[in-house]
mmCIF file of C-alpha atoms and ligand atoms in Angstrom:
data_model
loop_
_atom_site.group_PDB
_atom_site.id
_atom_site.type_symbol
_atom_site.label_atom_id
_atom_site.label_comp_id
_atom_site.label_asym_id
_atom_site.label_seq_id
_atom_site.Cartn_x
_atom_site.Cartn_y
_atom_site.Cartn_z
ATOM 1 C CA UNK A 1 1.234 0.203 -23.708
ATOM 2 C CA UNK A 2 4.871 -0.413 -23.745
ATOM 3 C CA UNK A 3 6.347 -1.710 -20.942
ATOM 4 C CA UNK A 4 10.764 -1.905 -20.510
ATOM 5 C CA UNK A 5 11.138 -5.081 -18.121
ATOM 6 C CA UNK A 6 14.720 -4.610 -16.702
ATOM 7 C CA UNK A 7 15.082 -7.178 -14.030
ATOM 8 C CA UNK A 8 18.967 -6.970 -13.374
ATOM 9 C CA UNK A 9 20.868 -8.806 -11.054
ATOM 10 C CA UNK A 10 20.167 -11.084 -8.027
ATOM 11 C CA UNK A 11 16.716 -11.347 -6.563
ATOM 12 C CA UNK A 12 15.749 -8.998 -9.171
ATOM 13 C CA UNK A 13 14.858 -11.821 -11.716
ATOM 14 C CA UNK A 14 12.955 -13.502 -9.918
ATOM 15 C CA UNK A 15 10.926 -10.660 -8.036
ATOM 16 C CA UNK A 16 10.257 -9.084 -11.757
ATOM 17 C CA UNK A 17 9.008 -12.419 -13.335
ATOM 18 C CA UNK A 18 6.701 -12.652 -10.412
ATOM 19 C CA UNK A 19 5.266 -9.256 -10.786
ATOM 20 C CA UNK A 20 4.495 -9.786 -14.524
ATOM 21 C CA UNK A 21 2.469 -12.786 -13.594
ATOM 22 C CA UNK A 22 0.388 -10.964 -11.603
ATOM 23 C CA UNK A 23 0.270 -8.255 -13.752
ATOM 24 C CA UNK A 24 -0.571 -10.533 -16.255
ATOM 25 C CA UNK A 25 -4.215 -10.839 -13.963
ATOM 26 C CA UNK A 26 -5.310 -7.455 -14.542
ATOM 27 C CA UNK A 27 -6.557 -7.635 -18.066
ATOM 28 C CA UNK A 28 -5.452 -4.972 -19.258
ATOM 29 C CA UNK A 29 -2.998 -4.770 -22.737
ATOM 30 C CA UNK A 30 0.318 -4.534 -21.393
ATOM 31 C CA UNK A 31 2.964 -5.470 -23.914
ATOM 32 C CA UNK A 32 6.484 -6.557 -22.173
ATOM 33 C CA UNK A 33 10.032 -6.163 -23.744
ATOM 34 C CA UNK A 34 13.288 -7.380 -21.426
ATOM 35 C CA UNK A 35 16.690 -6.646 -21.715
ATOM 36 C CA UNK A 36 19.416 -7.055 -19.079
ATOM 37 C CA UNK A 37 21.157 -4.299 -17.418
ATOM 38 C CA UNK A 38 23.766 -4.191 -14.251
ATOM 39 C CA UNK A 39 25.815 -6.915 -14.162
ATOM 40 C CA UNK A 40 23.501 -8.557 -16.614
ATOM 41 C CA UNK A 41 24.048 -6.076 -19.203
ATOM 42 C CA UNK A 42 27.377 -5.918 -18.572
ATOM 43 C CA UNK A 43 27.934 -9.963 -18.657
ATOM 44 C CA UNK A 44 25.555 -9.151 -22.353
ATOM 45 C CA UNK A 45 27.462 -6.481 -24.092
ATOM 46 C CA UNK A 46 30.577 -5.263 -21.646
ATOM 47 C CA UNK A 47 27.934 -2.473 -19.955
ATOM 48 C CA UNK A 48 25.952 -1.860 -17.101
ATOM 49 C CA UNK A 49 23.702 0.441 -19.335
ATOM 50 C CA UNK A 50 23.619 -1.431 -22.996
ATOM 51 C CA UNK A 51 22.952 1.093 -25.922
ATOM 52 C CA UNK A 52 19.722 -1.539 -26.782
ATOM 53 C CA UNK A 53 18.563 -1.146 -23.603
ATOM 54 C CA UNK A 54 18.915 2.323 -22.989
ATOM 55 C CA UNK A 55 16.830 2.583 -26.431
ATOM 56 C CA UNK A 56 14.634 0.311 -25.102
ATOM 57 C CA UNK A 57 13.829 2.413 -22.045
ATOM 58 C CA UNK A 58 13.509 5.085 -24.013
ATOM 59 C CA UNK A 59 11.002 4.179 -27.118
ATOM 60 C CA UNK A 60 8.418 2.198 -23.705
ATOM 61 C CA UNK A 61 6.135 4.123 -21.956
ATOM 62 C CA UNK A 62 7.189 3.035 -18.455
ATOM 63 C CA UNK A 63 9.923 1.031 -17.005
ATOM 64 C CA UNK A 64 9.810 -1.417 -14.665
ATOM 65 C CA UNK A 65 12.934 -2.257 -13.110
ATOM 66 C CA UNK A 66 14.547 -5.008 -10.617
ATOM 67 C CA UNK A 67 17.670 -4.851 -9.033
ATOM 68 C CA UNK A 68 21.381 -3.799 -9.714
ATOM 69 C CA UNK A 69 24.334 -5.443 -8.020
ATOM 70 C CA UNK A 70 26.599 -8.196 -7.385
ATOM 71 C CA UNK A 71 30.206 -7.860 -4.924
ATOM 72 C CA UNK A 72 31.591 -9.832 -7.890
ATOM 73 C CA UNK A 73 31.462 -6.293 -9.941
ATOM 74 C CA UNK A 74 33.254 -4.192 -7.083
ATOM 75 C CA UNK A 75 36.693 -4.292 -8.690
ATOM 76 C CA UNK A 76 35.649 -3.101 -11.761
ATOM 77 C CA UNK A 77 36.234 0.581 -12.671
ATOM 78 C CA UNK A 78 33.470 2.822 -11.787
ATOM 79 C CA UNK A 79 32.234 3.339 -14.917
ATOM 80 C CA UNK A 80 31.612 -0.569 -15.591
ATOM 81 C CA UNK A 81 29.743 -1.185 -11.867
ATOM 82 C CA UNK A 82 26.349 -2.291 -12.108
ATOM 83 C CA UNK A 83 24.868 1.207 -10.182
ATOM 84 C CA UNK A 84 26.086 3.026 -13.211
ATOM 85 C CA UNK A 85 22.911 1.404 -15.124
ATOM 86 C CA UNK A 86 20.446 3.223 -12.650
ATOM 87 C CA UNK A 87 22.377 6.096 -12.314
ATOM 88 C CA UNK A 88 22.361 6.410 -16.045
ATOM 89 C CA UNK A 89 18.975 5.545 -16.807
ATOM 90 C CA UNK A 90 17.687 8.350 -14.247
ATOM 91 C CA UNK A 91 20.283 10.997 -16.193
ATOM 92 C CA UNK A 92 19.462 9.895 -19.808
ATOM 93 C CA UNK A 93 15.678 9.655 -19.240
ATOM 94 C CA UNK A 94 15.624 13.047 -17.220
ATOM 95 C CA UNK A 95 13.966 10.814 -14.398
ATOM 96 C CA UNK A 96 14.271 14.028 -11.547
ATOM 97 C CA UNK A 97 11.545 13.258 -9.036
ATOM 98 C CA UNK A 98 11.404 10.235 -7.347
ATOM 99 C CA UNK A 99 8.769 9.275 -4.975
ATOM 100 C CA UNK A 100 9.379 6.751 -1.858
ATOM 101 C CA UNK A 101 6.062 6.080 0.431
ATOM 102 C CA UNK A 102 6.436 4.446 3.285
ATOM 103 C CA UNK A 103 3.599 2.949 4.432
ATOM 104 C CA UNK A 104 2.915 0.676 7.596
ATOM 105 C CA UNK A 105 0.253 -1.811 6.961
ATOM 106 C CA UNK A 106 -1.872 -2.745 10.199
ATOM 107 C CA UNK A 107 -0.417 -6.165 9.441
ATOM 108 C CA UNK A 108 3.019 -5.147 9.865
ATOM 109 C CA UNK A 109 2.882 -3.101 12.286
ATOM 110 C CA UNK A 110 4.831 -5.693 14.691
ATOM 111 C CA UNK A 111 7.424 -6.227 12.151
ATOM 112 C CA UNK A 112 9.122 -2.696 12.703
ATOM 113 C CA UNK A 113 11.507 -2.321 14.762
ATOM 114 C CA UNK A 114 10.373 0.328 16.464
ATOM 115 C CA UNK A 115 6.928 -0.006 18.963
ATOM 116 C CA UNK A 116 3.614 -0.650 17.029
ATOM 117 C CA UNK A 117 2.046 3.164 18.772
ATOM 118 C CA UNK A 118 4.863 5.154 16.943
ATOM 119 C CA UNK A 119 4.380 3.625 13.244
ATOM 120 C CA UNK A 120 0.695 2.064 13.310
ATOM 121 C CA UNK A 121 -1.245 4.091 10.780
ATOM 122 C CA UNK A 122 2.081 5.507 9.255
ATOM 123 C CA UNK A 123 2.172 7.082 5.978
ATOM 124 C CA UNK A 124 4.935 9.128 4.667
ATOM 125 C CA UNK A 125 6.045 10.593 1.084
ATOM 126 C CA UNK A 126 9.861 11.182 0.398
ATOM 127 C CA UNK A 127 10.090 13.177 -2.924
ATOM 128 C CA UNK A 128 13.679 12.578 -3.533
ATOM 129 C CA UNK A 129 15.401 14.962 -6.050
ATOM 130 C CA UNK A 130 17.539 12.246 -8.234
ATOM 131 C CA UNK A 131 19.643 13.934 -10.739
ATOM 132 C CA UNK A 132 21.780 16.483 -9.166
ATOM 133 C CA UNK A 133 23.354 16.938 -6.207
ATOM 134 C CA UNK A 134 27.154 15.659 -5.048
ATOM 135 C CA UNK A 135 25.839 12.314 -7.241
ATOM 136 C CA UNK A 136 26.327 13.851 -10.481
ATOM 137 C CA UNK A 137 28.112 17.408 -9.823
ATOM 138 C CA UNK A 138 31.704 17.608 -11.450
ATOM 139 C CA UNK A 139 34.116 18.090 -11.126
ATOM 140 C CA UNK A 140 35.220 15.032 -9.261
ATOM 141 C CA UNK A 141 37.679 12.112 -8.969
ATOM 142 C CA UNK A 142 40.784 11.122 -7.062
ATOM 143 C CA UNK A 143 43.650 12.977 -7.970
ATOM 144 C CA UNK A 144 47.276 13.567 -5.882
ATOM 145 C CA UNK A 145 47.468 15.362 -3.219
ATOM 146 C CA UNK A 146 49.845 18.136 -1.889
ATOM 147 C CA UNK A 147 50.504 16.571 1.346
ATOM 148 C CA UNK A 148 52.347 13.108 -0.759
ATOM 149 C CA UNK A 149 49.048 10.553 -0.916
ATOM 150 C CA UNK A 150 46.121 11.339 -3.082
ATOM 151 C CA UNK A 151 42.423 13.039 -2.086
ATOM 152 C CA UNK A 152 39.325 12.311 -3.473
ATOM 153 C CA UNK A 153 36.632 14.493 -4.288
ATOM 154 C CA UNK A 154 33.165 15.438 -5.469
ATOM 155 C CA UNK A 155 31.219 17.909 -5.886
ATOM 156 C CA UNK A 156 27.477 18.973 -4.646
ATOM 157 C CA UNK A 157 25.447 21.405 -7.258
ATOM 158 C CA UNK A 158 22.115 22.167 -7.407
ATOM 159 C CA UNK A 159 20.541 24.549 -9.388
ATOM 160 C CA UNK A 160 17.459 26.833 -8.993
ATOM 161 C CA UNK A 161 15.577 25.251 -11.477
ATOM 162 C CA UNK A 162 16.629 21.671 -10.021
ATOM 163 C CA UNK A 163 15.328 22.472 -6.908
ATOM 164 C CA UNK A 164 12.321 24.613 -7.974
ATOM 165 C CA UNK A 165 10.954 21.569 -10.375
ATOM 166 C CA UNK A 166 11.326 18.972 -7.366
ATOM 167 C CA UNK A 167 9.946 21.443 -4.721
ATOM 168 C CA UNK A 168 6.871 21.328 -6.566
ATOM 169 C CA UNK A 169 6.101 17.903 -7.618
ATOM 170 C CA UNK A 170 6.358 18.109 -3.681
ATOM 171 C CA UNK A 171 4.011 20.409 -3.066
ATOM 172 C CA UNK A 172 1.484 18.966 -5.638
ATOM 173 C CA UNK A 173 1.745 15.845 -4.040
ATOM 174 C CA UNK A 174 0.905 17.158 -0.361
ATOM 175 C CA UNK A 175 -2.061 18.019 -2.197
ATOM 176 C CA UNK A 176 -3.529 15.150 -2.560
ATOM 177 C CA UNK A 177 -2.306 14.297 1.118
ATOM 178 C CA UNK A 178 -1.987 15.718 4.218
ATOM 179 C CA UNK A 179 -1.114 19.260 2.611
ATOM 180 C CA UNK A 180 2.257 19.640 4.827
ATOM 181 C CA UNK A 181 5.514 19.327 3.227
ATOM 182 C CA UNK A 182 9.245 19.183 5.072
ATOM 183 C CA UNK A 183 12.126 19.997 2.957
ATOM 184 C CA UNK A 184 15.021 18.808 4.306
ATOM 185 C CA UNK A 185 18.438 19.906 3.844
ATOM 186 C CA UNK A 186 22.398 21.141 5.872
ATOM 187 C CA UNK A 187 21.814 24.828 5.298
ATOM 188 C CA UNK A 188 23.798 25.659 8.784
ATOM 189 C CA UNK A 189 26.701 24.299 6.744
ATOM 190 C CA UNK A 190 25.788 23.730 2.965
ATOM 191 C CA UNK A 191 25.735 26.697 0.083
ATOM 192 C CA UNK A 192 23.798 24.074 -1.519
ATOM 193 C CA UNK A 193 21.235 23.971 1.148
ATOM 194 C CA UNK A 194 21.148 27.546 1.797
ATOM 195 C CA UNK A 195 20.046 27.941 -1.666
ATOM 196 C CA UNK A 196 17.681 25.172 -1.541
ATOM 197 C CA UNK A 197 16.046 26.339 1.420
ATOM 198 C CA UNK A 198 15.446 30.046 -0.379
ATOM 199 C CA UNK A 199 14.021 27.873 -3.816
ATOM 200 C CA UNK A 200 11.634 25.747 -2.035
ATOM 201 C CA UNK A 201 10.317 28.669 0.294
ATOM 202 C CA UNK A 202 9.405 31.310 -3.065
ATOM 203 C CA UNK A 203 8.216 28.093 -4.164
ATOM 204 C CA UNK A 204 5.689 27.531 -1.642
ATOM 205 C CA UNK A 205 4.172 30.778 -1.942
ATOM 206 C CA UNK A 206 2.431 29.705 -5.049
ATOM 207 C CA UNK A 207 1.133 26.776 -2.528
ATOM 208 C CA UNK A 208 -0.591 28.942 -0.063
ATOM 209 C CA UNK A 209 -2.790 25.719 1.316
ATOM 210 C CA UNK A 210 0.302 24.066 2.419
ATOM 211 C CA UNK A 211 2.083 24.064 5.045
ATOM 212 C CA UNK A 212 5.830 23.955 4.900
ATOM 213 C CA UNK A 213 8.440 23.472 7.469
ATOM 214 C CA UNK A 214 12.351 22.959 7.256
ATOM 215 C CA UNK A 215 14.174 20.531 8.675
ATOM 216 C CA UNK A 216 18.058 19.647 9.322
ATOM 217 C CA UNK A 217 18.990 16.199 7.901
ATOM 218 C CA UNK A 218 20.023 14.714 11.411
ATOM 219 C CA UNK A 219 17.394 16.330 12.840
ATOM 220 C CA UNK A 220 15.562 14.513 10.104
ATOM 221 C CA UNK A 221 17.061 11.163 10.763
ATOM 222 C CA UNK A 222 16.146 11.289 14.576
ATOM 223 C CA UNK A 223 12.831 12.381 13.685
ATOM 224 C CA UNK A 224 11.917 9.575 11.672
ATOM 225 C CA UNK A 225 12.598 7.145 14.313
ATOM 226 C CA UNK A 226 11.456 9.327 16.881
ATOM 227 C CA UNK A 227 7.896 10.516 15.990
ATOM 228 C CA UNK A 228 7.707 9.642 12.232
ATOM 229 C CA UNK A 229 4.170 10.321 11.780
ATOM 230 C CA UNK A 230 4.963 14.221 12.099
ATOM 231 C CA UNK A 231 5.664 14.176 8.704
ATOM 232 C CA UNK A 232 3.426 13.941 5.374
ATOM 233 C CA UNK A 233 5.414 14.931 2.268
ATOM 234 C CA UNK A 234 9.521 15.094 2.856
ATOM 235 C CA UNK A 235 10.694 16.639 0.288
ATOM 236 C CA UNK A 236 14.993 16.760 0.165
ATOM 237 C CA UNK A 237 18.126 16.601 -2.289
ATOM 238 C CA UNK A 238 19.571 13.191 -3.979
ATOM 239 C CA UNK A 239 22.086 12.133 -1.028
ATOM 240 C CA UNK A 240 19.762 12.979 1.817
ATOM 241 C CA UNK A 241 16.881 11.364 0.469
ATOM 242 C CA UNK A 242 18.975 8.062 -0.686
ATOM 243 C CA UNK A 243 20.441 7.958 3.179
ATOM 244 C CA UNK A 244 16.593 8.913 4.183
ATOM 245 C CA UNK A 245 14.504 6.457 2.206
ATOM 246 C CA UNK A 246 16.148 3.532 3.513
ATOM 247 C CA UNK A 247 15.971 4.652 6.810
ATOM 248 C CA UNK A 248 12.228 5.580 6.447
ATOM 249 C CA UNK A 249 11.823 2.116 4.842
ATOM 250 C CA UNK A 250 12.377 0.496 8.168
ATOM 251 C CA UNK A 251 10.061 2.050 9.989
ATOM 252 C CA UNK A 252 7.584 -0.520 7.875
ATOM 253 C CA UNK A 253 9.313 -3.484 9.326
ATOM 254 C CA UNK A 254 10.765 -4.151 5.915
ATOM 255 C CA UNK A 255 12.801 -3.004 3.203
ATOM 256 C CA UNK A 256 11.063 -5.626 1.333
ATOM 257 C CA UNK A 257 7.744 -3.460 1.119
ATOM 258 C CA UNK A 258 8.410 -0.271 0.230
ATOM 259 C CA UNK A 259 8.094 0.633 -3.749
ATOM 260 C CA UNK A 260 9.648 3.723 -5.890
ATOM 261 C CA UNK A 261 8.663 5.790 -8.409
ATOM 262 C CA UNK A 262 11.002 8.009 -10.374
ATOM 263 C CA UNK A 263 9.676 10.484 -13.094
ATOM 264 C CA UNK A 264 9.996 12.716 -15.991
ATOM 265 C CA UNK A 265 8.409 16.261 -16.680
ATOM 266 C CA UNK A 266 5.797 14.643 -18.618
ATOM 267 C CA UNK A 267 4.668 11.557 -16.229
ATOM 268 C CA UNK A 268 7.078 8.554 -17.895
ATOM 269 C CA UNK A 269 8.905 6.621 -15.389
ATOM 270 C CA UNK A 270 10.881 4.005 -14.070
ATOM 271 C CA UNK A 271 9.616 1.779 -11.173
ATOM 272 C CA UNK A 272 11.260 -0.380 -8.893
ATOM 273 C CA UNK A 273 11.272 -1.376 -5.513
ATOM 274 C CA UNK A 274 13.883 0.488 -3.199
ATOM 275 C CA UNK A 275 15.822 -2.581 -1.758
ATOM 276 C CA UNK A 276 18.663 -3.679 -3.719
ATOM 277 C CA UNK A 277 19.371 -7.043 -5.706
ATOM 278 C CA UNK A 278 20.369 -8.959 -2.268
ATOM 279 C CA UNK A 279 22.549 -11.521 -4.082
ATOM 280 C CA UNK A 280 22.761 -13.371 -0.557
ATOM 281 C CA UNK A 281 19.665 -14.783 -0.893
ATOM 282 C CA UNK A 282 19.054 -14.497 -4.926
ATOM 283 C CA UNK A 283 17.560 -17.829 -6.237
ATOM 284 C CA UNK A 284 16.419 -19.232 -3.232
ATOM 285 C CA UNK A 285 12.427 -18.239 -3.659
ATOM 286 C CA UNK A 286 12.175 -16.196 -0.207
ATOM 287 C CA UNK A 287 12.801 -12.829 -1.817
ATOM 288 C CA UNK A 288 9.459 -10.715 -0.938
ATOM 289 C CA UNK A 289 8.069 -9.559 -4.273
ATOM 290 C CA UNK A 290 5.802 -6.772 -2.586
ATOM 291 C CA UNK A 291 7.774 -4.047 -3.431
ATOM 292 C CA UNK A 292 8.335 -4.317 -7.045
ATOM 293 C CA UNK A 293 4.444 -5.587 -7.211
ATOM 294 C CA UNK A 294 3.485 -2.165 -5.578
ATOM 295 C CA UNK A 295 5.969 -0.768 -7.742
ATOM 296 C CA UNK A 296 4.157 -1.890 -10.413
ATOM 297 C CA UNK A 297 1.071 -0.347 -8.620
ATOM 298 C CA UNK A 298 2.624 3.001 -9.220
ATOM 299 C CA UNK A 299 3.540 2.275 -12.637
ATOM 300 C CA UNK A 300 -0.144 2.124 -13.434
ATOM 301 C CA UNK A 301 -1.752 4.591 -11.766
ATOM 302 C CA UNK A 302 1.442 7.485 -12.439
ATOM 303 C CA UNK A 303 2.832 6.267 -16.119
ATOM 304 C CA UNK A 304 -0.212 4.192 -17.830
ATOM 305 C CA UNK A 305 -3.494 5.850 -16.721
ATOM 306 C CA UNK A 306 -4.824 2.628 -15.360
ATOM 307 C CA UNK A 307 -5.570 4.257 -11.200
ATOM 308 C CA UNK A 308 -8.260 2.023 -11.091
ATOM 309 C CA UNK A 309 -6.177 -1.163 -11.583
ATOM 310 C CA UNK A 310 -3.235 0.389 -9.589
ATOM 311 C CA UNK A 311 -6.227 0.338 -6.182
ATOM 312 C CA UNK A 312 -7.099 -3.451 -7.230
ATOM 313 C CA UNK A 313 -3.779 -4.298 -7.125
ATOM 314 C CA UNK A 314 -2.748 -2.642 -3.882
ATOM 315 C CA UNK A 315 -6.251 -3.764 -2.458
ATOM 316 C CA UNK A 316 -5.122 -7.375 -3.647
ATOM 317 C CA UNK A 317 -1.313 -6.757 -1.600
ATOM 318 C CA UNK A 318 -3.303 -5.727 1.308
ATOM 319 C CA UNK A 319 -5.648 -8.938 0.921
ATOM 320 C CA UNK A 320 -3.015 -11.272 0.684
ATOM 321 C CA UNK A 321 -1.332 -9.780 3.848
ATOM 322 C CA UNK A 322 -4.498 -9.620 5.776
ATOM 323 C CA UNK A 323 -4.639 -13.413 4.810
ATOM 324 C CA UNK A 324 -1.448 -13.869 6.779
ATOM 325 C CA UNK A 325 0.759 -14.614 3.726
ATOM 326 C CA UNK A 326 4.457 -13.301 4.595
ATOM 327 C CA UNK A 327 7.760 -13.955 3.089
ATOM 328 C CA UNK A 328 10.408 -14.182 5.684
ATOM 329 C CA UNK A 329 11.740 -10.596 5.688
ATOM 330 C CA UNK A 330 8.006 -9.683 7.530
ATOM 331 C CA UNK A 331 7.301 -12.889 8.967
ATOM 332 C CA UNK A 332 6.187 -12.831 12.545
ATOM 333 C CA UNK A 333 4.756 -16.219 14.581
ATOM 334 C CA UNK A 334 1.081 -16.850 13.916
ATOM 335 C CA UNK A 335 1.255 -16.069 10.338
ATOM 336 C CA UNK A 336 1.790 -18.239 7.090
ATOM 337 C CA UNK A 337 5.743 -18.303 5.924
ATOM 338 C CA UNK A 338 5.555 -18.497 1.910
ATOM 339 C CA UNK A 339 8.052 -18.547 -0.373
ATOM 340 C CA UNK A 340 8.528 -15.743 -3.136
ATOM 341 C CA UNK A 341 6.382 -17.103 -5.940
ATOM 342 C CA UNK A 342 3.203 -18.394 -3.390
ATOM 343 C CA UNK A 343 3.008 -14.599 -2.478
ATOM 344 C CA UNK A 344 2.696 -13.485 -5.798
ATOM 345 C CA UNK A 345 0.276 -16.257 -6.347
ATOM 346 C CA UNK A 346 -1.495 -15.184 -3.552
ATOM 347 C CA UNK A 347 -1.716 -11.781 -4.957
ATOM 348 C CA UNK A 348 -2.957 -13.143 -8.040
ATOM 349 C CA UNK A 349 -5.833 -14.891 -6.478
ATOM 350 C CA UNK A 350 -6.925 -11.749 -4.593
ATOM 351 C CA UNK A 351 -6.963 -9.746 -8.156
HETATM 352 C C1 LIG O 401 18.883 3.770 -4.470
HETATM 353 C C2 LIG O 401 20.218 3.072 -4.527
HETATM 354 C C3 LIG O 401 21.048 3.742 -5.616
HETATM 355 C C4 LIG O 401 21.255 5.179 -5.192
HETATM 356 C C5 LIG O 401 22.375 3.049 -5.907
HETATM 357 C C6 LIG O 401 22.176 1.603 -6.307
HETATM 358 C C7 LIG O 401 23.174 3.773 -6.959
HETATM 359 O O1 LIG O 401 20.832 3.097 -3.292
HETATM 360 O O2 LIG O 401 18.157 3.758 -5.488
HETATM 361 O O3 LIG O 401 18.548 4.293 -3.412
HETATM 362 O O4 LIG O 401 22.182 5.484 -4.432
HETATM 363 O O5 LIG O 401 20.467 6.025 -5.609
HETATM 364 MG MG1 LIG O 402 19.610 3.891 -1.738
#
């Protein structure tokens, strides 16, 4: 089994070379090819997205992927900025459905910022649609305006078939959950979301053993943070669930946690952790590496048809934290504070 290692920019080098190590523990046959994208790729060949390592991505069998990003890239033209290389990757590869759990681990449960009783036990599913919507729709750009200045614009599109294909990787996955799914979406303003909301409700009736409800996006947003166990399976559009996920990710008392899956019709995907390349505190070890470990979790158990290794390696996360290993981003007093590599090492050990 091929695996793309795309590690990007910032902490994202050092988080990926991490997770290899550990995956490196799991004897299984995993063969490794890197290439740089972001502002590595673009430092390499003049691209966020190089031509080998789009090729790359697309001859492996799964991706696993770091981080994009660096301020020093934000006066370069869009095209050229290192978010083009994920953007791209999840277009070219026909990545549509990504999946964001967040999960509160009894450990953590002091880390979130909201009181232990609303997240303890906590275990959501955004299914994030993540190639339509206002990201991709055209027409857009920045163009004069009548009134003298100029106005920018985009555009939000989505398709039946967009949203039908999302709505039921959605409902398959409440499945093999809680069996409730909540699409999310602006209908009381949005054609888009009007539309949606029709889609994903014909959809559902081939679901009949789950139960779906609708909610507003700011509805949504106070929800989470409200009462977020309510939910099981969210299930919403590409800009919702972006603005969403990171919100949800919180709610686990770190961004640092919380891995990403984003997939294919036919099961390939890319994997990476949902926080970004945090070029504040790249190189100095105290990046956490759960994320893109778990990430890696997902990798095996969705892409490679390893689920028994994917539940030795999440058992070994939860081992390590039930150990009291924490990076900084989750440390509380009373536990051990351990630099990047010592948690992956600690993983290791637990495999
Ligand atoms: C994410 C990120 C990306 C997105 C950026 C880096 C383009 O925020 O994966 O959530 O907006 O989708
Ligand atoms: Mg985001």
């Amino acid at each position: 089994m091929k695996i793309a290692v795309l590690p990007g920019d910032g902490i994202g080098k050092e988080i990926v070379s991490e997770t290899l190590k550990v995956l490196g523990r799991l004897g299984i046959a995993l063969e490794f090819e890197e290439a740089p994208v972001g502002g590595a790729g673009y430092e390499a060949a003049g691209q966020p997205l190089p031509a080998k390592t789009l090729a790359l991505a697309k001859r492996a069998d799964a991706i696993l992927f770091g981080a994009v990003g660096d301020p020093k890239y934000d006066t370069l033209e869009s095209a050229k900025r290192p978010e083009q290389a994920i953007l791209g990757l999840r277009k070219e590869l026909g990545l549509f459905a990504n999946l964001r759990p967040a999960q509160v681990y009894a450990e953590l449960a002091g880390a979130s910022a909201l009181r232990p009783e609303v997240v303890a036990g906590l275990d959501i599913l955004i299914v994030r649609e993540l190639t339509g919507d206002i990201y991709f729709g055209q027409p857009r750009g920045i163009r004069p305006h009548a009134s003298g200045g100029r106005e920018g614009f985009d555009t939000m599109r989505y398709s039946e078939s967009e949203i039908r294909r999302i709505a039921r990787v959605a409902f398959d996955a409440a499945r093999k959950r809680n069996r409730k799914v909540c699409s999310v979406d602006k209908a009381n303003v949005l054609e888009t979301s009007r539309l949606w909301r029709e889609v994903v409700a014909q959809e559902a009736a081939s679901f009949p053993d789950i139960e779906l409800s609708h909610m507003y996006v700011d509805n949504c947003a106070m929800q989470l943070v409200r009462n977020p166990k309510q939910f099981d399976v969210i299930v919403t559009g590409n800009m919702f669930g972006d603005i969403l996920s990171d919100e949800a990710s919180m709610l686990t008392g770190s961004i640092g946690m919380l891995p990403s899956a984003s997939l294919d019709a036919n099961h390939k995907g890319l994997y990476e952790p949902i926080h970004g390349s945090a070029p504040d505190i790249a190189g100095k070890g105290i990046a956490n590496p759960l994320a893109t470990i778990l990430s890696a979790a997902l990798m095996l158990r969705h892409s490679l048809g390893q689920p028994a290794a994917a539940d030795r390696l999440e058992a070994a996360v939860k081992g390590a934290l039930r150990d009291g290993y924490r990076t900084a981003d989750i440390y509380t007093a009373g536990t051990r504070k351990v630099s990047t590599a010592d948690m992956a090492l600690a993983v290791a050990e637990r495999l």
